[in-house]
Coordinates of C-alpha atoms and ligand atoms in Angstrom, one line a residue:
X5 CA 104.9 -193.7 134.3
X6 CA 104.5 -194.5 130.6
X7 CA 102.6 -197.6 129.4
X8 CA 105.5 -198.8 127.1
X9 CA 108.8 -199.8 128.6
X10 CA 111.7 -198.0 127.0
X11 CA 114.1 -200.1 125.0
X12 CA 116.7 -200.1 127.8
X13 CA 114.2 -201.4 130.3
X14 CA 113.2 -204.5 128.3
X15 CA 115.0 -207.8 128.3
X16 CA 116.9 -207.8 125.0
X17 CA 116.1 -210.7 122.6
X18 CA 118.1 -212.0 119.7
X19 CA 118.9 -215.3 118.0
X20 CA 119.9 -217.1 114.9
X21 CA 117.8 -218.0 111.8
X22 CA 118.7 -220.9 109.6
X23 CA 117.6 -224.3 108.2
X24 CA 118.6 -226.7 109.6
X25 CA 119.5 -225.0 112.9
X26 CA 119.6 -227.6 115.6
X27 CA 123.4 -228.0 115.5
X28 CA 124.1 -224.2 115.7
X29 CA 126.7 -223.3 118.3
X30 CA 125.5 -219.7 118.4
X31 CA 123.1 -220.1 121.3
X32 CA 125.9 -221.7 123.4
X33 CA 128.3 -218.9 122.7
X34 CA 125.9 -215.9 123.2
X35 CA 124.5 -217.7 126.2
X36 CA 128.0 -218.0 127.7
X37 CA 128.6 -214.2 127.3
X38 CA 125.2 -213.3 128.7
X39 CA 125.8 -215.4 131.8
X40 CA 129.4 -214.3 132.2
X41 CA 128.4 -210.6 132.0
X42 CA 125.3 -211.0 134.1
X43 CA 123.0 -209.5 131.4
X44 CA 119.3 -210.2 131.3
X45 CA 119.0 -211.1 127.6
X46 CA 117.9 -214.1 125.6
X47 CA 119.4 -215.7 122.4
X48 CA 117.5 -218.5 120.7
X49 CA 117.8 -220.6 117.5
X50 CA 114.8 -220.5 115.2
X51 CA 114.4 -222.9 112.3
X52 CA 113.1 -220.9 109.3
X53 CA 112.4 -222.9 106.1
X54 CA 113.9 -221.8 102.8
X55 CA 111.6 -219.1 101.2
X56 CA 110.1 -218.0 104.6
X57 CA 112.8 -215.6 105.7
X58 CA 110.9 -212.3 105.2
X59 CA 107.8 -213.3 107.2
X60 CA 109.9 -214.8 110.0
X61 CA 112.1 -211.7 110.3
X62 CA 109.2 -209.3 110.3
X63 CA 107.4 -211.3 113.0
X64 CA 110.4 -211.6 115.2
X65 CA 111.2 -207.9 115.0
X66 CA 107.6 -206.4 115.1
X67 CA 105.7 -209.0 117.2
X68 CA 108.4 -210.4 119.4
X69 CA 110.5 -207.3 119.8
X70 CA 113.8 -209.0 118.8
X71 CA 116.7 -206.5 118.5
X72 CA 118.1 -208.6 115.6
X73 CA 119.6 -211.9 114.8
X74 CA 122.3 -213.9 113.1
X75 CA 121.5 -215.3 109.7
X76 CA 122.9 -218.6 108.4
X77 CA 122.4 -221.0 105.5
X78 CA 120.3 -220.7 103.4
X79 CA 119.1 -217.1 104.2
X80 CA 122.2 -214.9 103.7
X81 CA 121.1 -213.5 100.3
X82 CA 117.4 -213.1 101.5
X83 CA 118.7 -211.2 104.5
X84 CA 120.7 -208.8 102.3
X85 CA 117.5 -208.1 100.2
X86 CA 115.3 -207.8 103.3
X87 CA 117.4 -205.1 105.0
X88 CA 116.7 -201.5 103.8
X89 CA 120.1 -200.4 105.2
X90 CA 123.6 -202.0 105.2
X91 CA 126.8 -201.4 106.9
X92 CA 130.0 -200.9 104.8
X93 CA 131.2 -204.5 105.1
X94 CA 127.8 -205.9 104.1
X95 CA 127.7 -203.6 101.1
X96 CA 131.3 -204.5 100.2
X97 CA 130.7 -208.3 100.4
X98 CA 127.1 -208.3 99.2
X99 CA 126.1 -210.6 102.1
X100 CA 124.5 -210.2 105.5
X101 CA 125.1 -212.5 108.5
X102 CA 123.9 -210.2 111.2
X103 CA 120.7 -208.1 111.4
X104 CA 120.5 -205.2 113.9
X105 CA 117.4 -203.1 114.8
X106 CA 119.0 -199.8 115.7
X107 CA 117.7 -197.4 118.4
X108 CA 115.6 -195.5 115.8
X109 CA 114.1 -198.7 114.5
X110 CA 116.1 -199.1 111.3
X111 CA 116.7 -202.7 110.3
X112 CA 120.4 -202.8 109.3
X113 CA 122.1 -205.7 107.6
X114 CA 125.7 -206.2 108.7
X115 CA 128.5 -208.5 107.8
X116 CA 130.8 -209.6 110.6
X117 CA 132.6 -212.5 108.8
X118 CA 135.4 -210.1 107.6
X119 CA 135.9 -209.0 111.2
X120 CA 135.8 -212.6 112.4
X121 CA 138.4 -213.8 109.9
X122 CA 140.7 -210.9 110.6
X123 CA 140.5 -211.0 114.3
X124 CA 141.1 -214.8 114.4
X125 CA 144.4 -214.4 112.6
X126 CA 145.5 -211.1 114.2
X127 CA 145.0 -212.6 117.7
X128 CA 147.4 -215.5 116.9
X129 CA 151.0 -214.9 118.1
X130 CA 152.4 -216.3 114.8
X131 CA 150.6 -213.7 112.7
X132 CA 153.2 -210.9 113.2
X133 CA 155.8 -213.2 111.5
X134 CA 153.7 -213.7 108.3
X135 CA 154.8 -211.9 105.2
X136 CA 152.4 -210.0 102.9
X137 CA 153.8 -210.9 99.4
X138 CA 151.5 -213.8 98.4
X139 CA 148.3 -215.4 99.7
X140 CA 146.6 -218.5 98.3
X141 CA 142.9 -219.1 99.0
X142 CA 141.2 -222.4 98.3
X143 CA 137.5 -221.7 97.5
X144 CA 135.3 -219.0 96.0
X145 CA 132.0 -219.4 97.9
X146 CA 130.3 -217.0 100.3
X147 CA 132.9 -217.2 103.1
X148 CA 135.8 -216.7 100.6
X149 CA 134.5 -213.2 99.9
X150 CA 135.3 -212.1 103.4
X151 CA 138.7 -213.7 103.1
X152 CA 139.6 -211.8 99.9
X153 CA 138.5 -208.6 101.5
X154 CA 140.7 -209.3 104.5
X155 CA 143.7 -210.0 102.2
X156 CA 143.1 -206.7 100.4
X157 CA 142.9 -204.9 103.8
X158 CA 146.2 -206.5 104.9
X159 CA 147.8 -205.4 101.6
X160 CA 148.9 -208.7 100.1
X161 CA 150.8 -208.2 96.9
X162 CA 149.3 -211.2 95.1
X163 CA 146.2 -213.2 95.8
X164 CA 145.7 -216.5 94.1
X165 CA 142.2 -218.1 94.3
X166 CA 142.0 -221.8 93.6
X167 CA 138.5 -223.1 92.8
X168 CA 136.8 -226.0 91.1
X169 CA 134.5 -223.6 89.2
X170 CA 137.2 -221.1 88.1
X171 CA 134.6 -218.6 86.7
X172 CA 133.3 -218.1 90.3
X173 CA 136.8 -217.2 91.5
X174 CA 137.2 -214.7 88.6
X175 CA 133.8 -213.1 89.4
X176 CA 134.6 -212.9 93.1
X177 CA 138.0 -211.2 92.4
X178 CA 136.3 -208.8 89.9
X179 CA 133.4 -207.9 92.2
X180 CA 135.8 -207.1 95.0
X181 CA 138.1 -205.1 92.7
X182 CA 141.1 -207.4 93.5
X183 CA 143.3 -206.3 90.6
X184 CA 146.2 -208.3 92.0
X185 CA 144.2 -211.5 92.1
X186 CA 144.5 -214.5 89.8
X187 CA 141.9 -217.4 89.5
X188 CA 143.3 -220.9 88.9
X189 CA 142.0 -224.5 88.9
X190 CA 143.0 -227.3 91.3
X191 CA 145.5 -228.7 88.8
X192 CA 147.5 -225.5 89.4
X193 CA 147.1 -225.5 93.2
X194 CA 150.4 -227.0 94.2
X195 CA 152.4 -224.7 91.9
X196 CA 150.5 -221.7 93.4
X197 CA 151.9 -222.6 96.8
X198 CA 155.5 -221.7 95.8
X199 CA 156.5 -218.5 97.6
X200 CA 153.2 -218.2 99.5
X201 CA 153.1 -216.5 102.9
X202 CA 149.5 -217.5 103.8
X203 CA 147.3 -220.5 102.8
X204 CA 143.6 -220.4 103.6
X205 CA 141.1 -223.2 103.0
X206 CA 137.7 -221.5 102.3
X207 CA 136.1 -224.6 100.7
X208 CA 133.9 -227.1 102.6
X209 CA 136.4 -229.8 101.7
X210 CA 137.8 -231.6 104.8
X211 CA 134.6 -230.9 106.8
X212 CA 132.9 -233.9 108.6
X213 CA 130.6 -235.4 106.0
X214 CA 132.3 -233.8 103.0
X215 CA 135.0 -235.0 100.7
X216 CA 138.6 -234.8 101.9
X217 CA 140.9 -231.9 100.9
X218 CA 143.6 -233.6 98.9
X219 CA 146.5 -231.1 98.6
X220 CA 150.2 -231.7 99.2
X221 CA 151.9 -228.8 101.0
X222 CA 155.4 -229.8 99.8
X223 CA 155.9 -226.7 97.7
X224 CA 154.7 -224.3 100.5
X225 CA 157.5 -222.4 102.3
X226 CA 157.9 -223.4 106.0
X227 CA 157.5 -219.8 107.1
X228 CA 153.9 -219.8 105.7
X229 CA 150.9 -219.8 108.0
X230 CA 148.0 -222.1 107.2
X231 CA 144.4 -221.6 108.3
X232 CA 141.2 -223.4 107.7
X233 CA 137.7 -222.0 107.8
X234 CA 136.4 -225.5 108.5
X235 CA 136.1 -226.1 112.3
X236 CA 134.4 -229.5 112.3
X237 CA 136.8 -231.3 112.8
X238 CA 138.8 -228.6 114.7
X239 CA 142.1 -230.1 113.5
X240 CA 141.5 -230.7 109.8
X241 CA 143.8 -232.9 107.7
X242 CA 145.2 -229.7 106.1
X243 CA 146.1 -228.2 109.5
X244 CA 147.6 -231.5 110.7
X245 CA 149.8 -231.7 107.5
X246 CA 150.9 -228.1 108.0
X247 CA 151.9 -228.6 111.7
X248 CA 153.6 -231.8 110.9
X249 CA 156.0 -230.1 108.4
X250 CA 156.6 -227.1 110.7
X251 CA 154.2 -224.5 109.4
X252 CA 152.2 -222.4 111.9
X253 CA 148.5 -223.3 111.8
X254 CA 145.3 -221.6 113.0
X255 CA 141.9 -223.4 113.2
X256 CA 138.6 -222.0 112.1
X257 CA 136.7 -221.9 115.4
X258 CA 138.2 -218.5 116.4
X259 CA 136.6 -217.0 113.3
X260 CA 133.2 -218.3 114.4
X261 CA 133.7 -216.9 117.9
X262 CA 135.0 -213.5 116.7
X263 CA 132.3 -213.0 114.1
X264 CA 129.6 -213.3 116.8
X265 CA 131.0 -210.5 119.0
X266 CA 129.8 -207.4 117.1
X267 CA 126.2 -208.7 117.0
X268 CA 126.3 -209.4 120.7
X269 CA 127.6 -205.9 121.4
X270 CA 124.8 -204.3 119.3
X271 CA 121.9 -206.4 120.6
X272 CA 122.8 -206.5 124.3
X273 CA 124.4 -203.0 124.5
X274 CA 127.8 -203.8 125.9
X275 CA 130.3 -200.9 125.8
X276 CA 133.0 -203.1 124.2
X277 CA 133.1 -206.3 122.2
X278 CA 132.7 -209.4 124.5
X279 CA 135.9 -211.4 125.1
X280 CA 136.9 -214.3 122.9
X281 CA 139.2 -216.4 125.1
X282 CA 140.1 -220.0 125.9
X283 CA 137.3 -220.5 128.4
X284 CA 134.7 -219.5 125.7
X285 CA 136.4 -221.9 123.2
X286 CA 136.3 -224.8 125.7
X287 CA 132.7 -224.1 126.5
X288 CA 131.6 -224.1 122.8
X289 CA 133.7 -227.2 122.1
X290 CA 132.0 -229.1 125.0
X291 CA 128.6 -228.1 123.8
X292 CA 129.5 -229.2 120.3
X293 CA 130.6 -232.6 121.7
X294 CA 127.1 -232.9 123.4
X295 CA 125.2 -231.9 120.3
X296 CA 127.1 -234.4 118.1
X297 CA 127.1 -237.2 120.7
Ligands
LIG315 P1 129.8 -222.2 99.8 O1 129.4 -220.8 99.4 O2 128.9 -223.3 99.6 O3 131.2 -222.5 99.0 C1 131.8 -223.8 99.0 C2 133.2 -223.8 98.4 O4 133.7 -225.1 98.5 C3 133.2 -223.4 96.9 O5 134.4 -222.8 96.6 C4 133.1 -224.8 96.2 O6 133.6 -224.8 94.9 C5 134.0 -225.6 97.2 N1 133.7 -227.0 97.1 C6 132.6 -227.7 97.7 N2 132.6 -229.0 97.4 C7 133.7 -229.2 96.6 C8 134.3 -230.3 95.9 N3 133.7 -231.5 96.0 N4 135.4 -230.1 95.2 C9 136.0 -228.9 95.1 N5 135.5 -227.8 95.7 C10 134.4 -227.9 96.4 O7 130.3 -222.3 101.3 P2 130.8 -221.1 102.3 O8 129.7 -220.5 103.0 O9 131.8 -220.3 101.5 O10 131.6 -222.0 103.4 C11 132.8 -222.7 103.1 C12 133.3 -223.4 104.4 O11 133.7 -222.4 105.3 C13 132.3 -224.3 105.1 O12 132.9 -225.5 105.5 C14 131.8 -223.5 106.2 O13 131.4 -224.3 107.3 C15 133.1 -222.7 106.6 N6 132.8 -221.4 107.2 C16 133.4 -221.2 108.4 C17 133.2 -220.0 109.1 C18 133.9 -219.8 110.4 O14 133.4 -218.9 111.1 N7 134.9 -220.5 110.7 C19 132.4 -219.0 108.5 C20 131.8 -219.3 107.2 C21 132.0 -220.5 106.6 P3 132.7 -224.4 93.7 O15 132.6 -222.9 93.7 O16 133.4 -225.0 92.5 O17 131.3 -225.1 93.9

């Protein structure tokens, strides 16, 4: 018998690092999968102050034996710098939201937002009816990078990015090599909707506690699909307006659930991605209700 347990013999530990972190839904969703699959792992939220990421990450991996963690605001750039190795999506997007300690001890930074955004739309029955000619994205922040990458992968002919700070949209398109992309200001947003197949809100507008998203959809074709990265509230004013006029609409909670799945598989060693289904959605929504109540 050896003194040290092998990796497969120890209870796997993982979690999420952010500041603030008390309202994170990640422990609820990973906890649900662990219980459902009968796995002996633990997933915890840890509050890590801005500027303290490196020390916290080192201690969790080396002293507490964590197999990795999710990274949320404000540590995504620090996590990218901390990781000596990156997966292709993290390299492409220049951001890390999932850290995985591999079997050989390498600390790898991964990005699963692209997978989460893609899987959320591709699992919706309306997706197969959506054209690929034009997409309009509102926003050019961190999350919008994953959206532009997905639009490129889906082969959209034209990508219009609407942003308050138009220079940020130009930089985002240039960094991702989106030669078919155009950056415009909000005054041009309504005109940009003409002929669009897909409209995405990647700004924080419309989120609880933020300013409303004030955009009329009257020039958007009825066949277009509308989706929102904001998931609090679940039914944003943008999605409500879309449904009211007959457009298909997909909320942002599915992206959150799907982006969590690859990290879970890596840390807890499941042969396939854990399932994202209605029962998981309902569980996470019930937990959110409790946290905000
Ligand atoms: P971020 O990097 O801070 O970017 C925020 C974006 O919102 C920028 O484009 C910013 O424009 C715009 N914005 C903010 N306030 C504005 C205002 N008053 N007027 C006009 N534009 C404004 O944030 P992020 O990480 O990209 O996240 C964006 C949203 O997506 C958040 O609500 C977040 O919760 C959500 N999200 C959801 C998921 C999911 O899994 N569903 C994943 C990631 C993010 P400027 O560039 O001009 O500042």
